[in-house]
Amino acid sequence: MQQRVLGQGLVVSAVGLGCMGFTLPGLVVDDARARATIRHALDRGVTFLDTADMYGDHLNEEIVGRAISGRRDEVVLATKFGFVRGPDGAVVGVDGSPEHVRASCDASLRRLGVDHIDLYYQHRVDRAVDVEETWGALAELVVAGKVRHLGISEASAETIRRAHAVHPVTAVETEWSLWTRDPEVNGVLDAVREIGAGFVPYSPMGRGMLSARIRSVDDLDPGDYRRGLPRFSRENFAANLALVDEVALIAGRLGVTPGQLALAWVLAQAPWVVPIPGTTRIAHLDENAAAVALELSEADRAALDAVAPFGAPRGDRYADMSTIDA
């Protein structure tokens, strides 16, 4: 597996593994299967693992921790803090206070069964707390040796620069794909280049749509969270599927899968871009890992830009965009 560098020195596999899917609502993945998938990823050289304390209401970190037990030295481990859940498990807000930063980090370390986190993200920006205050507490975690590198997720260009002024931002994690091209036009990519950070696109395959395997809303399980996303609504789905089919035609001409083409497009944007596609299936993991070897010509990229320009998908990314810093 090729390696890439985030920020000023965090070396990671060129493609990571987003682990959120192991504990998604409506999806039951047993511990043995999750362990087998994660360990197969490590065997393939996909060693950059991404989780968060809010995934599965803390369960995801526990699953990842058990899977990497005995192989910690092979892993670049990323997790996140920020969301707050109520007694019923529902997300009730975002907390960027120093107290929450410290308590969240200690809890994640316990659940993961590790003595340090390689990359610790602020999952969402708390508008009630100055980002400088949050990042001051994060910088203390680095000094204490609990965290090696810091990142921020779904932050605006201004917030990224403010955070970086307190402590170097190693990585910015935001949704980016042929399905979601917002970072190219809202200044976020410009800010990442300016400060010398890495960029970690989550959902680089458009939440599975760019795999071209989802042909109808009815293909999703009744409890699948995507049924609540505007782009998967019945009024938007057909138009969005037409975009996917255009991408699939280009993939067919190149002799690759649509998902591999989507990943190759992201990888081709810059050497400091590292997508983290999520999957719970070993076959799909192997398919994703193989995308690293796919090189796109200028003509290929132009064709993709033509069929999937900014704003092409119909509908917002989330039903509630209030936690996205803009």
Short mmCIF file of C-alpha atoms in Angstrom, two decimals:
data_model
loop_
_atom_site.label_atom_id
_atom_site.label_comp_id
_atom_site.label_asym_id
_atom_site.label_seq_id
_atom_site.Cartn_x
_atom_site.Cartn_y
_atom_site.Cartn_z
CA MET A 1 0.00 0.00 0.00
CA GLN A 2 1.27 3.47 -0.89
CA GLN A 3 1.83 5.94 1.93
CA ARG A 4 0.92 9.61 2.17
CA VAL A 5 1.80 12.34 4.64
CA LEU A 6 -0.74 14.46 6.50
CA GLY A 7 0.46 17.80 7.79
CA GLN A 8 4.07 17.99 8.86
CA GLY A 9 4.76 14.34 9.44
CA LEU A 10 1.85 11.95 10.07
CA VAL A 11 2.49 9.07 7.64
CA VAL A 12 -0.63 7.07 6.78
CA SER A 13 -1.80 4.54 4.22
CA ALA A 14 -3.00 6.27 1.03
CA VAL A 15 -6.51 4.95 1.69
CA GLY A 16 -7.88 4.53 5.19
CA LEU A 17 -10.82 2.66 6.64
CA GLY A 18 -13.80 4.54 8.01
CA CYS A 19 -15.11 2.37 10.84
CA MET A 20 -18.44 4.14 11.45
CA GLY A 21 -20.35 1.47 9.53
CA PHE A 22 -19.70 -1.18 12.16
CA THR A 23 -22.23 0.50 14.46
CA LEU A 24 -24.64 2.33 12.17
CA PRO A 25 -28.33 2.39 13.12
CA GLY A 26 -30.13 -0.33 11.22
CA LEU A 27 -26.95 -2.33 10.65
CA VAL A 28 -25.90 -5.12 12.98
CA VAL A 29 -22.28 -6.22 12.57
CA ASP A 30 -21.05 -8.80 15.03
CA ASP A 31 -17.76 -8.32 16.78
CA ALA A 32 -16.07 -11.22 15.01
CA ARG A 33 -16.90 -9.84 11.57
CA ALA A 34 -15.70 -6.36 12.50
CA ARG A 35 -12.49 -7.79 13.91
CA ALA A 36 -11.92 -9.86 10.76
CA THR A 37 -12.52 -6.85 8.48
CA ILE A 38 -10.21 -4.55 10.42
CA ARG A 39 -7.47 -7.14 10.68
CA HIS A 40 -7.74 -7.87 6.96
CA ALA A 41 -7.34 -4.13 6.36
CA LEU A 42 -4.12 -4.17 8.36
CA ASP A 43 -2.90 -7.19 6.40
CA ARG A 44 -3.56 -5.24 3.17
CA GLY A 45 -1.64 -2.23 4.47
CA VAL A 46 -4.77 -0.15 5.10
CA THR A 47 -3.54 0.94 8.51
CA PHE A 48 -5.23 4.36 8.89
CA LEU A 49 -8.35 3.66 10.96
CA ASP A 50 -11.00 6.30 11.65
CA THR A 51 -13.56 6.11 14.46
CA ALA A 52 -15.28 8.53 16.88
CA ASP A 53 -16.71 8.48 20.36
CA MET A 54 -20.22 9.18 19.08
CA TYR A 55 -20.34 6.26 16.63
CA GLY A 56 -22.59 3.64 18.12
CA ASP A 57 -22.72 5.70 21.33
CA HIS A 58 -19.11 4.71 22.25
CA LEU A 59 -19.43 1.10 21.04
CA ASN A 60 -17.47 1.74 17.84
CA GLU A 61 -14.31 2.68 19.70
CA GLU A 62 -14.60 -0.47 21.80
CA ILE A 63 -14.94 -2.63 18.66
CA VAL A 64 -11.93 -0.97 17.02
CA GLY A 65 -9.92 -1.30 20.22
CA ARG A 66 -10.55 -5.02 20.43
CA ALA A 67 -9.73 -5.48 16.74
CA ILE A 68 -6.32 -3.80 16.98
CA SER A 69 -5.35 -5.48 20.23
CA GLY A 70 -1.88 -6.91 19.79
CA ARG A 71 -1.30 -4.92 16.60
CA ARG A 72 -1.29 -1.35 17.90
CA ASP A 73 2.11 -0.57 16.41
CA GLU A 74 0.76 -1.21 12.89
CA VAL A 75 -2.09 1.28 13.22
CA VAL A 76 -2.47 5.01 12.75
CA LEU A 77 -5.51 5.56 14.93
CA ALA A 78 -7.87 8.52 14.53
CA THR A 79 -10.86 9.28 16.70
CA LYS A 80 -13.02 12.31 17.45
CA PHE A 81 -14.86 14.15 20.21
CA GLY A 82 -17.47 16.88 20.35
CA PHE A 83 -20.98 15.51 20.07
CA VAL A 84 -23.02 15.11 23.26
CA ARG A 85 -25.74 12.51 23.70
CA GLY A 86 -28.70 12.63 26.08
CA PRO A 87 -29.88 9.82 28.40
CA ASP A 88 -31.78 8.20 25.52
CA GLY A 89 -28.70 8.17 23.30
CA ALA A 90 -29.90 10.94 20.97
CA VAL A 91 -27.44 13.68 20.00
CA VAL A 92 -28.37 16.81 21.95
CA GLY A 93 -25.55 19.16 21.06
CA VAL A 94 -21.86 19.88 20.61
CA ASP A 95 -19.40 20.64 23.43
CA GLY A 96 -16.01 22.20 22.78
CA SER A 97 -15.26 23.18 26.38
CA PRO A 98 -11.82 22.30 27.78
CA GLU A 99 -13.48 20.09 30.40
CA HIS A 100 -15.24 18.08 27.71
CA VAL A 101 -12.04 17.86 25.64
CA ARG A 102 -10.10 16.33 28.53
CA ALA A 103 -12.86 13.98 29.69
CA SER A 104 -13.58 12.79 26.14
CA CYS A 105 -9.93 12.02 25.42
CA ASP A 106 -9.52 9.99 28.61
CA ALA A 107 -12.71 8.05 27.87
CA SER A 108 -11.63 7.30 24.29
CA LEU A 109 -8.24 6.06 25.46
CA ARG A 110 -9.99 3.65 27.85
CA ARG A 111 -12.44 2.36 25.25
CA LEU A 112 -9.73 1.93 22.61
CA GLY A 113 -7.37 0.27 25.08
CA VAL A 114 -4.41 2.43 24.02
CA ASP A 115 -2.08 4.89 25.71
CA HIS A 116 -2.19 7.49 22.95
CA ILE A 117 -4.29 8.60 19.97
CA ASP A 118 -2.40 9.31 16.76
CA LEU A 119 -4.87 11.84 15.36
CA TYR A 120 -7.53 13.46 17.54
CA TYR A 121 -10.24 15.46 15.78
CA GLN A 122 -12.67 18.06 16.97
CA HIS A 123 -15.68 16.39 15.38
CA ARG A 124 -17.82 19.51 15.12
CA VAL A 125 -17.26 23.15 15.99
CA ASP A 126 -19.01 24.43 19.12
CA ARG A 127 -20.17 27.94 18.28
CA ALA A 128 -20.64 28.73 21.98
CA VAL A 129 -16.93 28.20 22.71
CA ASP A 130 -14.10 30.03 20.98
CA VAL A 131 -12.11 27.55 18.92
CA GLU A 132 -8.96 28.97 20.50
CA GLU A 133 -10.19 27.76 23.90
CA THR A 134 -10.95 24.28 22.58
CA TRP A 135 -7.60 24.03 20.84
CA GLY A 136 -5.73 25.28 23.86
CA ALA A 137 -7.04 22.23 25.72
CA LEU A 138 -6.20 19.98 22.77
CA ALA A 139 -2.65 21.33 22.70
CA GLU A 140 -2.31 20.35 26.37
CA LEU A 141 -3.22 16.77 25.43
CA VAL A 142 -0.33 16.74 22.94
CA VAL A 143 2.09 17.99 25.61
CA ALA A 144 0.78 15.29 27.97
CA GLY A 145 1.50 12.59 25.37
CA LYS A 146 -2.11 11.44 25.16
CA VAL A 147 -2.44 12.68 21.58
CA ARG A 148 0.16 12.93 18.80
CA HIS A 149 -1.60 15.07 16.16
CA LEU A 150 -4.71 17.25 16.01
CA GLY A 151 -7.42 17.59 13.40
CA ILE A 152 -10.76 19.26 12.87
CA SER A 153 -13.89 18.11 11.06
CA GLU A 154 -16.47 20.06 9.04
CA ALA A 155 -14.89 23.39 9.93
CA SER A 156 -14.94 26.58 7.87
CA ALA A 157 -11.80 28.07 6.37
CA GLU A 158 -11.75 30.80 9.02
CA THR A 159 -12.09 28.30 11.87
CA ILE A 160 -9.32 26.13 10.43
CA ARG A 161 -6.95 29.09 10.35
CA ARG A 162 -7.86 30.12 13.90
CA ALA A 163 -7.29 26.61 15.23
CA HIS A 164 -3.97 26.36 13.40
CA ALA A 165 -2.80 29.59 15.05
CA VAL A 166 -3.08 27.83 18.43
CA HIS A 167 -1.60 24.45 17.43
CA PRO A 168 -0.73 23.00 14.00
CA VAL A 169 -3.68 21.35 12.29
CA THR A 170 -2.46 18.04 10.88
CA ALA A 171 -5.68 17.08 9.10
CA VAL A 172 -9.05 18.46 8.12
CA GLU A 173 -11.80 15.88 7.75
CA THR A 174 -14.80 16.87 5.67
CA GLU A 175 -17.14 15.19 3.23
CA TRP A 176 -15.68 15.40 -0.29
CA SER A 177 -16.32 13.37 -3.40
CA LEU A 178 -17.77 13.60 -6.88
CA TRP A 179 -21.04 13.65 -4.95
CA THR A 180 -20.06 16.53 -2.62
CA ARG A 181 -17.63 19.13 -3.94
CA ASP A 182 -18.23 21.90 -1.41
CA PRO A 183 -14.59 22.11 -0.14
CA GLU A 184 -13.49 23.19 -3.61
CA VAL A 185 -15.65 26.32 -3.55
CA ASN A 186 -16.07 27.33 0.11
CA GLY A 187 -12.39 28.08 0.79
CA VAL A 188 -11.69 25.00 2.91
CA LEU A 189 -9.23 23.42 0.47
CA ASP A 190 -7.51 26.77 0.06
CA ALA A 191 -7.07 27.00 3.83
CA VAL A 192 -5.71 23.45 4.00
CA ARG A 193 -3.12 24.24 1.33
CA GLU A 194 -2.20 27.51 3.03
CA ILE A 195 -1.45 25.95 6.43
CA GLY A 196 0.15 22.78 5.05
CA ALA A 197 -2.37 20.35 6.52
CA GLY A 198 -3.67 17.11 5.06
CA PHE A 199 -7.23 16.56 3.90
CA VAL A 200 -9.21 13.46 4.85
CA PRO A 201 -12.42 13.10 2.82
CA TYR A 202 -15.11 11.05 4.51
CA SER A 203 -17.88 9.46 2.44
CA PRO A 204 -15.63 9.63 -0.67
CA MET A 205 -18.05 7.29 -2.43
CA GLY A 206 -21.11 9.44 -1.77
CA ARG A 207 -22.41 7.33 1.13
CA GLY A 208 -22.35 4.30 -1.13
CA MET A 209 -24.19 5.85 -4.08
CA LEU A 210 -21.04 6.12 -6.21
CA SER A 211 -20.57 2.36 -5.94
CA ALA A 212 -23.60 2.15 -8.27
CA ARG A 213 -24.90 -0.75 -6.16
CA ILE A 214 -27.87 1.19 -4.77
CA ARG A 215 -30.51 1.35 -7.48
CA SER A 216 -33.53 2.30 -5.39
CA VAL A 217 -34.35 3.72 -1.98
CA ASP A 218 -35.93 0.33 -1.35
CA ASP A 219 -32.47 -1.26 -1.61
CA LEU A 220 -31.72 0.30 1.79
CA ASP A 221 -32.74 -1.53 4.94
CA PRO A 222 -35.72 0.03 6.74
CA GLY A 223 -33.49 1.30 9.56
CA ASP A 224 -30.69 2.59 7.32
CA TYR A 225 -29.80 6.17 8.33
CA ARG A 226 -29.51 7.19 4.66
CA ARG A 227 -33.28 7.02 4.30
CA GLY A 228 -33.34 10.22 6.35
CA LEU A 229 -30.87 12.10 4.12
CA PRO A 230 -32.35 14.49 1.54
CA ARG A 231 -30.27 13.09 -1.33
CA PHE A 232 -31.81 9.67 -0.76
CA SER A 233 -35.39 10.92 -0.60
CA ARG A 234 -37.76 9.58 -3.22
CA GLU A 235 -38.13 13.01 -4.83
CA ASN A 236 -34.35 13.38 -5.27
CA PHE A 237 -33.15 9.82 -5.74
CA ALA A 238 -33.87 9.36 -9.46
CA ALA A 239 -32.00 12.54 -10.44
CA ASN A 240 -29.04 11.57 -8.28
CA LEU A 241 -28.98 8.05 -9.66
CA ALA A 242 -28.69 9.52 -13.17
CA LEU A 243 -25.46 11.26 -12.09
CA VAL A 244 -24.13 7.99 -10.69
CA ASP A 245 -24.93 6.20 -13.93
CA GLU A 246 -22.87 8.76 -15.87
CA VAL A 247 -19.91 8.07 -13.58
CA ALA A 248 -20.48 4.33 -14.03
CA LEU A 249 -20.27 4.70 -17.82
CA ILE A 250 -16.84 6.29 -17.51
CA ALA A 251 -15.76 3.55 -15.09
CA GLY A 252 -16.88 0.93 -17.59
CA ARG A 253 -14.76 2.47 -20.33
CA LEU A 254 -11.74 2.38 -18.00
CA GLY A 255 -12.38 -1.19 -16.89
CA VAL A 256 -12.78 -0.36 -13.18
CA THR A 257 -15.71 -0.27 -10.79
CA PRO A 258 -17.57 3.02 -10.23
CA GLY A 259 -16.43 3.01 -6.60
CA GLN A 260 -12.80 2.63 -7.59
CA LEU A 261 -13.14 5.50 -10.04
CA ALA A 262 -14.69 7.70 -7.34
CA LEU A 263 -11.79 6.96 -5.00
CA ALA A 264 -9.21 7.47 -7.72
CA TRP A 265 -10.69 10.89 -8.47
CA VAL A 266 -10.28 11.96 -4.84
CA LEU A 267 -6.77 10.54 -4.62
CA ALA A 268 -5.77 12.40 -7.79
CA GLN A 269 -6.58 15.81 -6.30
CA ALA A 270 -3.37 16.16 -4.24
CA PRO A 271 -0.73 13.96 -2.57
CA TRP A 272 -1.93 15.12 0.86
CA VAL A 273 -5.49 13.86 0.33
CA VAL A 274 -6.35 10.54 2.05
CA PRO A 275 -9.91 9.22 1.67
CA ILE A 276 -11.42 6.95 4.31
CA PRO A 277 -14.13 4.85 2.62
CA GLY A 278 -16.16 2.82 5.05
CA THR A 279 -17.11 -0.80 4.57
CA THR A 280 -17.95 -3.86 6.63
CA ARG A 281 -17.15 -6.31 3.83
CA ILE A 282 -13.69 -7.69 3.09
CA ALA A 283 -14.39 -7.92 -0.67
CA HIS A 284 -15.32 -4.24 -0.80
CA LEU A 285 -12.25 -3.34 1.27
CA ASP A 286 -10.03 -5.10 -1.25
CA GLU A 287 -11.78 -3.29 -4.10
CA ASN A 288 -11.24 0.07 -2.40
CA ALA A 289 -7.57 -0.64 -1.66
CA ALA A 290 -6.95 -1.46 -5.32
CA ALA A 291 -8.11 2.03 -6.33
CA VAL A 292 -4.77 3.43 -5.15
CA ALA A 293 -3.09 1.99 -8.24
CA LEU A 294 -5.51 3.63 -10.67
CA GLU A 295 -4.07 6.68 -12.44
CA LEU A 296 -6.46 9.06 -14.16
CA SER A 297 -5.55 11.06 -17.24
CA GLU A 298 -6.47 14.71 -17.62
CA ALA A 299 -9.16 13.60 -20.06
CA ASP A 300 -10.59 11.19 -17.47
CA ARG A 301 -10.73 13.90 -14.84
CA ALA A 302 -12.30 16.35 -17.26
CA ALA A 303 -14.99 13.82 -18.13
CA LEU A 304 -15.80 13.31 -14.45
CA ASP A 305 -15.86 17.04 -13.81
CA ALA A 306 -18.34 17.39 -16.65
CA VAL A 307 -20.82 14.81 -15.34
CA ALA A 308 -20.44 15.63 -11.63
CA PRO A 309 -19.76 19.36 -11.19
CA PHE A 310 -20.28 21.25 -7.95
CA GLY A 311 -23.96 21.39 -7.07
CA ALA A 312 -24.99 18.52 -9.34
CA PRO A 313 -26.56 16.24 -6.68
CA ARG A 314 -30.08 17.20 -5.68
CA GLY A 315 -30.70 17.80 -1.97
CA ASP A 316 -28.64 18.80 1.07
CA ARG A 317 -26.02 16.48 2.57
CA TYR A 318 -27.90 16.26 5.89
CA ALA A 319 -31.48 16.95 6.89
CA ASP A 320 -30.08 19.18 9.63
CA MET A 321 -27.04 21.21 8.57
CA SER A 322 -26.89 23.22 11.82
CA THR A 323 -23.71 21.54 13.12
CA ILE A 324 -21.75 22.24 9.92
CA ASP A 325 -19.45 25.22 10.45
CA ALA A 326 -19.77 27.56 7.50
#
